[in-house]
Short mmCIF file of N, CA and C in Angstrom, two decimals:
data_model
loop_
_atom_site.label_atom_id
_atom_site.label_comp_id
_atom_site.label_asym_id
_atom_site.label_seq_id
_atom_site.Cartn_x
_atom_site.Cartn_y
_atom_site.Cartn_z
N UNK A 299 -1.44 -79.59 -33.30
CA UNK A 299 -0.84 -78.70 -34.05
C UNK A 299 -1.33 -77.31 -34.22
N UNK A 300 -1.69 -76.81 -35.40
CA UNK A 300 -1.94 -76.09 -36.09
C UNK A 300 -3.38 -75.14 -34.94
N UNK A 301 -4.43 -75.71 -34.55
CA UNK A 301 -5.30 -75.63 -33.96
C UNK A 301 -4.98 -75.21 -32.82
N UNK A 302 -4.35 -76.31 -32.12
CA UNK A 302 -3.95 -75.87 -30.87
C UNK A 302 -3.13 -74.88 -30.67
N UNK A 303 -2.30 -74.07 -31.71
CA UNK A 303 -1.78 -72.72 -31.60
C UNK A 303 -2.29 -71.88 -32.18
N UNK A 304 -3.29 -71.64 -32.85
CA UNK A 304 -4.22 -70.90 -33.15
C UNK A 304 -5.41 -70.91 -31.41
N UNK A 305 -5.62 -71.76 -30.92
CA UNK A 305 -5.99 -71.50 -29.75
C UNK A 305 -5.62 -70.64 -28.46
N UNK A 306 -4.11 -71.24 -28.68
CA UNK A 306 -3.12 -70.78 -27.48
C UNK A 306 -2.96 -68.97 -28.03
N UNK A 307 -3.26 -68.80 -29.29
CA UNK A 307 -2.94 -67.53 -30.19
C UNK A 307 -4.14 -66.52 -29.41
N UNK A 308 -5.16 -67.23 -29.53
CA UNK A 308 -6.67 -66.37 -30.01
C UNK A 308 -6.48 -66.10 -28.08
N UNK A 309 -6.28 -67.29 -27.16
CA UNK A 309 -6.22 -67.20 -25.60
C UNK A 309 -5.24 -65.69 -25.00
N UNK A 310 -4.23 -66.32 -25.45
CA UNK A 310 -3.10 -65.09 -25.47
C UNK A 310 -3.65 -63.33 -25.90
N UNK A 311 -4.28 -63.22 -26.97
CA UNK A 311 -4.97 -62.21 -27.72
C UNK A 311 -6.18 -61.70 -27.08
N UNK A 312 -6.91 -62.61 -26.51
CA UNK A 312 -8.07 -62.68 -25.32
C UNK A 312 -7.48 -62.30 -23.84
N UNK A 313 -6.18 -62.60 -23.47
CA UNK A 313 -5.90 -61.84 -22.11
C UNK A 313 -5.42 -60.90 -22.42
N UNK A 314 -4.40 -60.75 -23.42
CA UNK A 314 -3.89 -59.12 -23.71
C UNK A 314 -5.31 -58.00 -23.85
N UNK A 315 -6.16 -58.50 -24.31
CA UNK A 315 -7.43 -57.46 -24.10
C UNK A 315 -8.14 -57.46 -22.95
N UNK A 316 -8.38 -58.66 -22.44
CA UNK A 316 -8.67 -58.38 -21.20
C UNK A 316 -7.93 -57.33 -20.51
N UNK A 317 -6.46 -57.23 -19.95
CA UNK A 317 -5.68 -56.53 -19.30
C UNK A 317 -5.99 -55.38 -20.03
N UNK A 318 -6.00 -55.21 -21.24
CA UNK A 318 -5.68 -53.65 -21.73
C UNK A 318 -7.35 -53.06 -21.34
N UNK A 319 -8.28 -53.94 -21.37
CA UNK A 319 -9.69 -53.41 -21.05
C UNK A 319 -10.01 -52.90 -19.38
N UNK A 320 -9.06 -53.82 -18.50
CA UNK A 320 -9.23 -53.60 -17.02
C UNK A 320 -8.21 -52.43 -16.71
N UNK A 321 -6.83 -52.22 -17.25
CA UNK A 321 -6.51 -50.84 -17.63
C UNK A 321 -7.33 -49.68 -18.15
N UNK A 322 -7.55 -49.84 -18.56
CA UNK A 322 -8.85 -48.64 -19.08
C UNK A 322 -9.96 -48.38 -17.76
N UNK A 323 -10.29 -49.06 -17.57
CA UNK A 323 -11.25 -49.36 -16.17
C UNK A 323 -10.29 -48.67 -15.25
N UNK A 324 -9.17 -48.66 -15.07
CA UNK A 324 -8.85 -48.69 -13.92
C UNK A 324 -8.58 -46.66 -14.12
N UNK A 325 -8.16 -46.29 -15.20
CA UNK A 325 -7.93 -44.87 -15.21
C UNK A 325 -8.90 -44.20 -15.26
N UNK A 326 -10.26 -44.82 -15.90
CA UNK A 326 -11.18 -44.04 -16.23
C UNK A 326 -12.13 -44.33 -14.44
N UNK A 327 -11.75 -45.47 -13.80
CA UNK A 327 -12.36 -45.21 -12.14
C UNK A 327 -11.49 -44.23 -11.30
N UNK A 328 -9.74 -44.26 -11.78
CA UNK A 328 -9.04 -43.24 -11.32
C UNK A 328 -9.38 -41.58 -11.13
N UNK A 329 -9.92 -41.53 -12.53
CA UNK A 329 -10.58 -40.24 -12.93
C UNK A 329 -11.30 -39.71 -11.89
N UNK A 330 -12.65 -40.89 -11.86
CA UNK A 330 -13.78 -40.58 -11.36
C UNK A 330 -13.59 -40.43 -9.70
N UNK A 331 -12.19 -40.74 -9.05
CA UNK A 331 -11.70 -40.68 -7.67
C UNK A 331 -11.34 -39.64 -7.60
N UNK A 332 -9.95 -39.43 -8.44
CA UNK A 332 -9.75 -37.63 -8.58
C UNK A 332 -10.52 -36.83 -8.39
N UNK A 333 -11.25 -37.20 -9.22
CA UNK A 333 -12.68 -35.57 -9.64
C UNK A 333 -13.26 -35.69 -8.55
N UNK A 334 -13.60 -36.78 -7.82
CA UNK A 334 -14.47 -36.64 -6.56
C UNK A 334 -13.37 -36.62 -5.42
N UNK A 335 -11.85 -36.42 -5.12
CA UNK A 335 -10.99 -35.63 -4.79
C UNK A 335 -10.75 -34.53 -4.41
N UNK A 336 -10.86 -34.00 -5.99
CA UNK A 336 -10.31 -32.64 -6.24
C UNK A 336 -11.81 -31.66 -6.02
N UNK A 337 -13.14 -31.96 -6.14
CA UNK A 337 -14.18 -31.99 -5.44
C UNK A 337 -14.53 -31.61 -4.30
N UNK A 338 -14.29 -32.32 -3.29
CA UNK A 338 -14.26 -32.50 -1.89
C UNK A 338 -13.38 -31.99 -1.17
N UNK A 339 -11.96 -31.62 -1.82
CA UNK A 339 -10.95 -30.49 -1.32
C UNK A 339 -11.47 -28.90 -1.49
N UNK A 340 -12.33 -28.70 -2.86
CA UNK A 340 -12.74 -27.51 -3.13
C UNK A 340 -13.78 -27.38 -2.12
N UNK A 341 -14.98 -28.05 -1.83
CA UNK A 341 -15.83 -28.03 -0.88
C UNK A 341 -15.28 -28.28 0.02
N UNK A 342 -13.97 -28.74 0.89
CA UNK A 342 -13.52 -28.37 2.62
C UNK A 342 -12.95 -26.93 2.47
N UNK A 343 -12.31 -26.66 1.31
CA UNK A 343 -12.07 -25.26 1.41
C UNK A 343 -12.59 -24.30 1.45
N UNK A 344 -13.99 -24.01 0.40
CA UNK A 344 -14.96 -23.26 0.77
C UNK A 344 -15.35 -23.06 2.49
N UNK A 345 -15.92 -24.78 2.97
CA UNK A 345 -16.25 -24.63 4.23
C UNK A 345 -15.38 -23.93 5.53
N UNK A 346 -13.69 -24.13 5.05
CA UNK A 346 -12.98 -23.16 5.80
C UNK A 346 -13.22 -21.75 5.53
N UNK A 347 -13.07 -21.04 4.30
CA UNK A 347 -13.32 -19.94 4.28
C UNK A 347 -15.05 -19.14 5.07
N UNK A 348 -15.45 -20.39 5.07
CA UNK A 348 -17.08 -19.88 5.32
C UNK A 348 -16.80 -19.63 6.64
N UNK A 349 -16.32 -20.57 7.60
CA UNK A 349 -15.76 -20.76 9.07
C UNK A 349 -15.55 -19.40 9.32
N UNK A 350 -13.91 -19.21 8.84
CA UNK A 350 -12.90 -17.82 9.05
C UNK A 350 -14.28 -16.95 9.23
N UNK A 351 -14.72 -16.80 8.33
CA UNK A 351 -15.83 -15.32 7.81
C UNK A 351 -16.94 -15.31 9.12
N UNK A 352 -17.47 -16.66 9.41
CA UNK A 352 -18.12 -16.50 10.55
C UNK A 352 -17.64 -16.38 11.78
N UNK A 353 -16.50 -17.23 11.98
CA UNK A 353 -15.37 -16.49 12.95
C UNK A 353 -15.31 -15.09 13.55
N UNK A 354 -14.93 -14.35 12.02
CA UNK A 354 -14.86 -12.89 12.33
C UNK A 354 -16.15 -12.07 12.80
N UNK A 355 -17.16 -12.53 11.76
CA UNK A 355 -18.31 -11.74 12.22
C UNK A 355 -18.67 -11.96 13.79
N UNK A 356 -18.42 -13.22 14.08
CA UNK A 356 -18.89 -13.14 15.26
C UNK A 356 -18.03 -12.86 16.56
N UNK A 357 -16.63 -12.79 16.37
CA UNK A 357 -15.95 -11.56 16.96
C UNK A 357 -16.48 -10.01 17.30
N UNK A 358 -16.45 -10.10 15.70
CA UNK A 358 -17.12 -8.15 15.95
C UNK A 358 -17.96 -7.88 16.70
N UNK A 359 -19.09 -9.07 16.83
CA UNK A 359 -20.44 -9.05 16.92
C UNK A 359 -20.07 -8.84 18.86
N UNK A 360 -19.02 -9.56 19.08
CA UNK A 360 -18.60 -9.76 20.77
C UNK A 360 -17.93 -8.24 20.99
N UNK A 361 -17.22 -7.98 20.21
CA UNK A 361 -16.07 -7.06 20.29
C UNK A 361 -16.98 -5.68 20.06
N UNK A 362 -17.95 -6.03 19.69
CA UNK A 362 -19.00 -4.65 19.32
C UNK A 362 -18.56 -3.15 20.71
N UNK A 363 -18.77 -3.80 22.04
CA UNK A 363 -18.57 -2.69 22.95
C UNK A 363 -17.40 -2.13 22.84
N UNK A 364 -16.18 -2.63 22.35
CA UNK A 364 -15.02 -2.12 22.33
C UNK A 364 -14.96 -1.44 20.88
N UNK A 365 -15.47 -1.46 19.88
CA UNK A 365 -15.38 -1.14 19.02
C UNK A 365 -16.10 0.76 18.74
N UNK A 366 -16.66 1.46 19.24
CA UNK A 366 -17.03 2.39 19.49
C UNK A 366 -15.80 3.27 20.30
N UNK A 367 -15.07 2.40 21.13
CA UNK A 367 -13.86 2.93 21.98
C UNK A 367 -12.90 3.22 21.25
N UNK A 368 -12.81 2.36 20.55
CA UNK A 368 -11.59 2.25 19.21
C UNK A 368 -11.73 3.57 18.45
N UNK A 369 -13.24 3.44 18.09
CA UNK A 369 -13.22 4.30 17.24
C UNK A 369 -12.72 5.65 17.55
N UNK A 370 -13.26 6.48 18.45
CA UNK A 370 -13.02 7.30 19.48
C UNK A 370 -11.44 7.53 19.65
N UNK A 371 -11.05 6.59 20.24
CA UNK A 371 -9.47 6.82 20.02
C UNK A 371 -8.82 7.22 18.92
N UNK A 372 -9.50 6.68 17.77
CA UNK A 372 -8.78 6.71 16.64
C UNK A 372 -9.12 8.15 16.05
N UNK A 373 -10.16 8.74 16.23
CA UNK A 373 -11.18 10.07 16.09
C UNK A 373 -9.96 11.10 16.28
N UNK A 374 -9.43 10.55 17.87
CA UNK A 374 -8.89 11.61 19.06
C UNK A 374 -7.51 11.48 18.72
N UNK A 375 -6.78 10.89 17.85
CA UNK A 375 -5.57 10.83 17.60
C UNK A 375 -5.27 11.51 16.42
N UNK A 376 -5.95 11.11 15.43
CA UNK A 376 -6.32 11.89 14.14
C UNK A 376 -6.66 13.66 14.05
N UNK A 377 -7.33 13.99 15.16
CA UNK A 377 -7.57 15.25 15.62
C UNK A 377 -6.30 16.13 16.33
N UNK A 378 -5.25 15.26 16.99
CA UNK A 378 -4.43 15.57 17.71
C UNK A 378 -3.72 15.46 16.72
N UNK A 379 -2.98 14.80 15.53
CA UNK A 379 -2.57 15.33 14.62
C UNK A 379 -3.05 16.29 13.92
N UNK A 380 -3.97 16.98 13.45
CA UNK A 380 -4.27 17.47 12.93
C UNK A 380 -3.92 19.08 14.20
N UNK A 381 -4.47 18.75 15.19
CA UNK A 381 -3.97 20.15 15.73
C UNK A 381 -2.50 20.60 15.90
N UNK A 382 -1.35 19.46 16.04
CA UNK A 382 -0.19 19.60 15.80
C UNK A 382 0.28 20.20 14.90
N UNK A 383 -0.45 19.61 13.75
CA UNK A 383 0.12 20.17 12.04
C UNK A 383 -0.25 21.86 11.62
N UNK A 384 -1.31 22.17 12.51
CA UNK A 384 -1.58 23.18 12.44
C UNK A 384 -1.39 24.02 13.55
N UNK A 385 -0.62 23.63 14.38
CA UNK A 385 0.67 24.26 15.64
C UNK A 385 1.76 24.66 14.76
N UNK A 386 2.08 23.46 14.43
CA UNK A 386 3.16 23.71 13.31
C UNK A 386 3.19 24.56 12.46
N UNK A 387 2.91 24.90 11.74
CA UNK A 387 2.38 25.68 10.62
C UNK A 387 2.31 27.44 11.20
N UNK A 388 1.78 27.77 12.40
CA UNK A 388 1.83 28.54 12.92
C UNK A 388 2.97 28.84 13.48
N UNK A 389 3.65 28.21 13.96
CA UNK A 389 4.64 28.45 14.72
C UNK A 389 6.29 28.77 13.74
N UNK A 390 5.95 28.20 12.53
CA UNK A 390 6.74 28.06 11.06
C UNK A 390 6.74 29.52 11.10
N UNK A 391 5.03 29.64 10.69
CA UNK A 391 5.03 31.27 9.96
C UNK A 391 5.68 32.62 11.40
N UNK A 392 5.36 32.19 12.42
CA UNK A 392 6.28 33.44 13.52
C UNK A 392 7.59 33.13 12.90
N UNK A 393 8.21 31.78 13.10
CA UNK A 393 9.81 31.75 12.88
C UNK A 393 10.24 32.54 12.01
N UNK A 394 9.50 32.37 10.83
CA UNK A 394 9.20 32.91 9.56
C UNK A 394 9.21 34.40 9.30
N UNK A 395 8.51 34.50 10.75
CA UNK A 395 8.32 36.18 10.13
C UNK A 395 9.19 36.99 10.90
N UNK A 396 10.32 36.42 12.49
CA UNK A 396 10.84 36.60 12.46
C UNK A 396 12.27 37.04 11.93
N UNK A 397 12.75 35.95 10.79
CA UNK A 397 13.78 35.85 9.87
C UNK A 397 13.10 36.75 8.70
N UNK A 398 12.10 37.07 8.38
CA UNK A 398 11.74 37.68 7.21
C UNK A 398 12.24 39.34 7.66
N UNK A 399 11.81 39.57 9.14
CA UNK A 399 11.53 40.98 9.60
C UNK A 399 13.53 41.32 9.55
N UNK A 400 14.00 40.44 10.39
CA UNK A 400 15.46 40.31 10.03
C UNK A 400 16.37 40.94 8.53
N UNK A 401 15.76 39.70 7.78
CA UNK A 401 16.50 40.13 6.27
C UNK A 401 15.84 41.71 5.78
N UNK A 402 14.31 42.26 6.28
CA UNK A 402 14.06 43.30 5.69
C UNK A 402 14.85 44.71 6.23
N UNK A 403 15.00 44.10 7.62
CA UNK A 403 15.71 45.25 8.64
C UNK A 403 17.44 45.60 7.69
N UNK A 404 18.16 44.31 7.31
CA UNK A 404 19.10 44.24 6.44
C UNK A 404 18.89 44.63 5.36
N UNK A 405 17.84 44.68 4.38
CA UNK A 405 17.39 45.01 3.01
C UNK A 405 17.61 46.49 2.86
N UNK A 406 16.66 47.28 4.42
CA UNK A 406 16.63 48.03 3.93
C UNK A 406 17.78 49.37 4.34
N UNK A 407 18.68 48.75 5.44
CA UNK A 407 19.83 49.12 5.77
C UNK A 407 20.77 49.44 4.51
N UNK A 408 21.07 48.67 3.87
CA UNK A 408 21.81 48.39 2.79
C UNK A 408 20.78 49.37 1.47
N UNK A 409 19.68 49.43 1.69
CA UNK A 409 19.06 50.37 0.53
C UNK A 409 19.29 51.64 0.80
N UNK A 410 19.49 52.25 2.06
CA UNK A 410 19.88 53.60 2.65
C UNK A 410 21.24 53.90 2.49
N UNK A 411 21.98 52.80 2.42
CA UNK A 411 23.33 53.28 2.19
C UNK A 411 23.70 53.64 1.17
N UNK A 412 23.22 52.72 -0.28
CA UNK A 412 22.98 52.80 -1.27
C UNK A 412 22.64 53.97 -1.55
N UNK A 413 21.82 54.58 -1.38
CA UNK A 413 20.81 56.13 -1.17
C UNK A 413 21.55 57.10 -0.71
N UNK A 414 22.28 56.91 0.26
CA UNK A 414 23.70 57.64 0.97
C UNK A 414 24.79 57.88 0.11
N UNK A 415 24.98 56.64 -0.22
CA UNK A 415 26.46 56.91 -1.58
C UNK A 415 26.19 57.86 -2.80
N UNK A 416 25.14 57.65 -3.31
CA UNK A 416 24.49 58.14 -4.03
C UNK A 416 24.31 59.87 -4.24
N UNK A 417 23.80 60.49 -2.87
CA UNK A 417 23.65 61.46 -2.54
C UNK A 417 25.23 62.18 -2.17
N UNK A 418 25.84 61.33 -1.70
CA UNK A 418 27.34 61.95 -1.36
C UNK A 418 27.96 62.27 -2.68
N UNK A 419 27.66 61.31 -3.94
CA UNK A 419 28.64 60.98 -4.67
C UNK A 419 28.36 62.32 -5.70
N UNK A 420 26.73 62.58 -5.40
CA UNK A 420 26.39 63.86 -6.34
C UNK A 420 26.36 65.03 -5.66
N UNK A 421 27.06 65.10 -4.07
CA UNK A 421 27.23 66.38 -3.43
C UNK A 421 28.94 66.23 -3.98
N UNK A 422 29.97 65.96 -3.86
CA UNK A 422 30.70 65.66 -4.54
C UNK A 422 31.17 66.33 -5.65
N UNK A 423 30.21 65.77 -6.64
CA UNK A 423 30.23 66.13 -7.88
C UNK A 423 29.98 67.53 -8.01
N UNK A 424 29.11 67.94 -7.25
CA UNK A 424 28.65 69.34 -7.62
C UNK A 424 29.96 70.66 -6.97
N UNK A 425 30.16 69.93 -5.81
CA UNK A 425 31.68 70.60 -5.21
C UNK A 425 32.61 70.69 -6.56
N UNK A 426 32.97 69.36 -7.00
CA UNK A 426 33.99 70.04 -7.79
C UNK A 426 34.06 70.65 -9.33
N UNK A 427 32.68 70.76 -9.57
CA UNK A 427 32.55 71.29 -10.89
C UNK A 427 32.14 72.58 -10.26
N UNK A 428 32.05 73.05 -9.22
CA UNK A 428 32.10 74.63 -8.88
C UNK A 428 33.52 74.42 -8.68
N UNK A 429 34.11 73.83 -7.98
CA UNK A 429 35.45 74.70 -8.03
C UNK A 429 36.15 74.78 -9.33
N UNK A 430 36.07 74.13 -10.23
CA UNK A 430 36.51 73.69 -11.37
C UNK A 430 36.57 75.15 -12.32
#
């Protein structure tokens, strides 16, 4: 009776903790897989980045003779712009001073006439207040 389901009770109560205790075990060893996971991904990644970096250096380190050439080129291109821009610039200011010499040749055409009317308009004037 009575005993024997108080047994079958306390048995029952004894595996439900068991299981809930080997659950526990099992997330808290989960953990400890992760972390030594997530771990060991951070340290292959480092070791790639370390790779790449030595990779490169030791490119340069090959590539060294060509790298002086480069430079040079790059010197000689930079310079060749620079003498362009200042072709340019020169060649602006003739255009420049062509069209300037232009509008003054017009400026001052038009200021003489001006100067002309002017002078007529007070020879003119003086004509007819003598005849007047």
């Amino acid at each position: 009776g009575a005993a024997w389901e108080q047994w079958a009770g306390m048995k029952d109560a004894v595996k439900g903790a068991k299981m809930k205790v080997q659950r526990m075990l099992l997330k808290v060893r989960n953990r400890e897989i992760s972390g030594a996971f997530s771990r060991w991904a951070e340290m292959t990644a480092e070791v790639k980045d370390q790779r790449a970096r030595l990779t490169r250096i030791i490119s340069r380190a090959r590539n060294q003779g060509l790298l002086p050439a480069f430079n040079r080129w790059t010197a000689n291109v930079d310079e060749l712009k620079h003498r362009r821009a200042t072709i340019e610039r020169v060649m602006g200011r003739a255009r420049n001073r062509g069209v300037y010499a232009g509008f003054n040749r017009w400026y001052e055409a038009v200021k003489e006439q001006k100067e002309a009317r002017t002078r007529i308009t007070r020879a003119l004037s003086k004509l007819k207040n003598r005849r007047a």
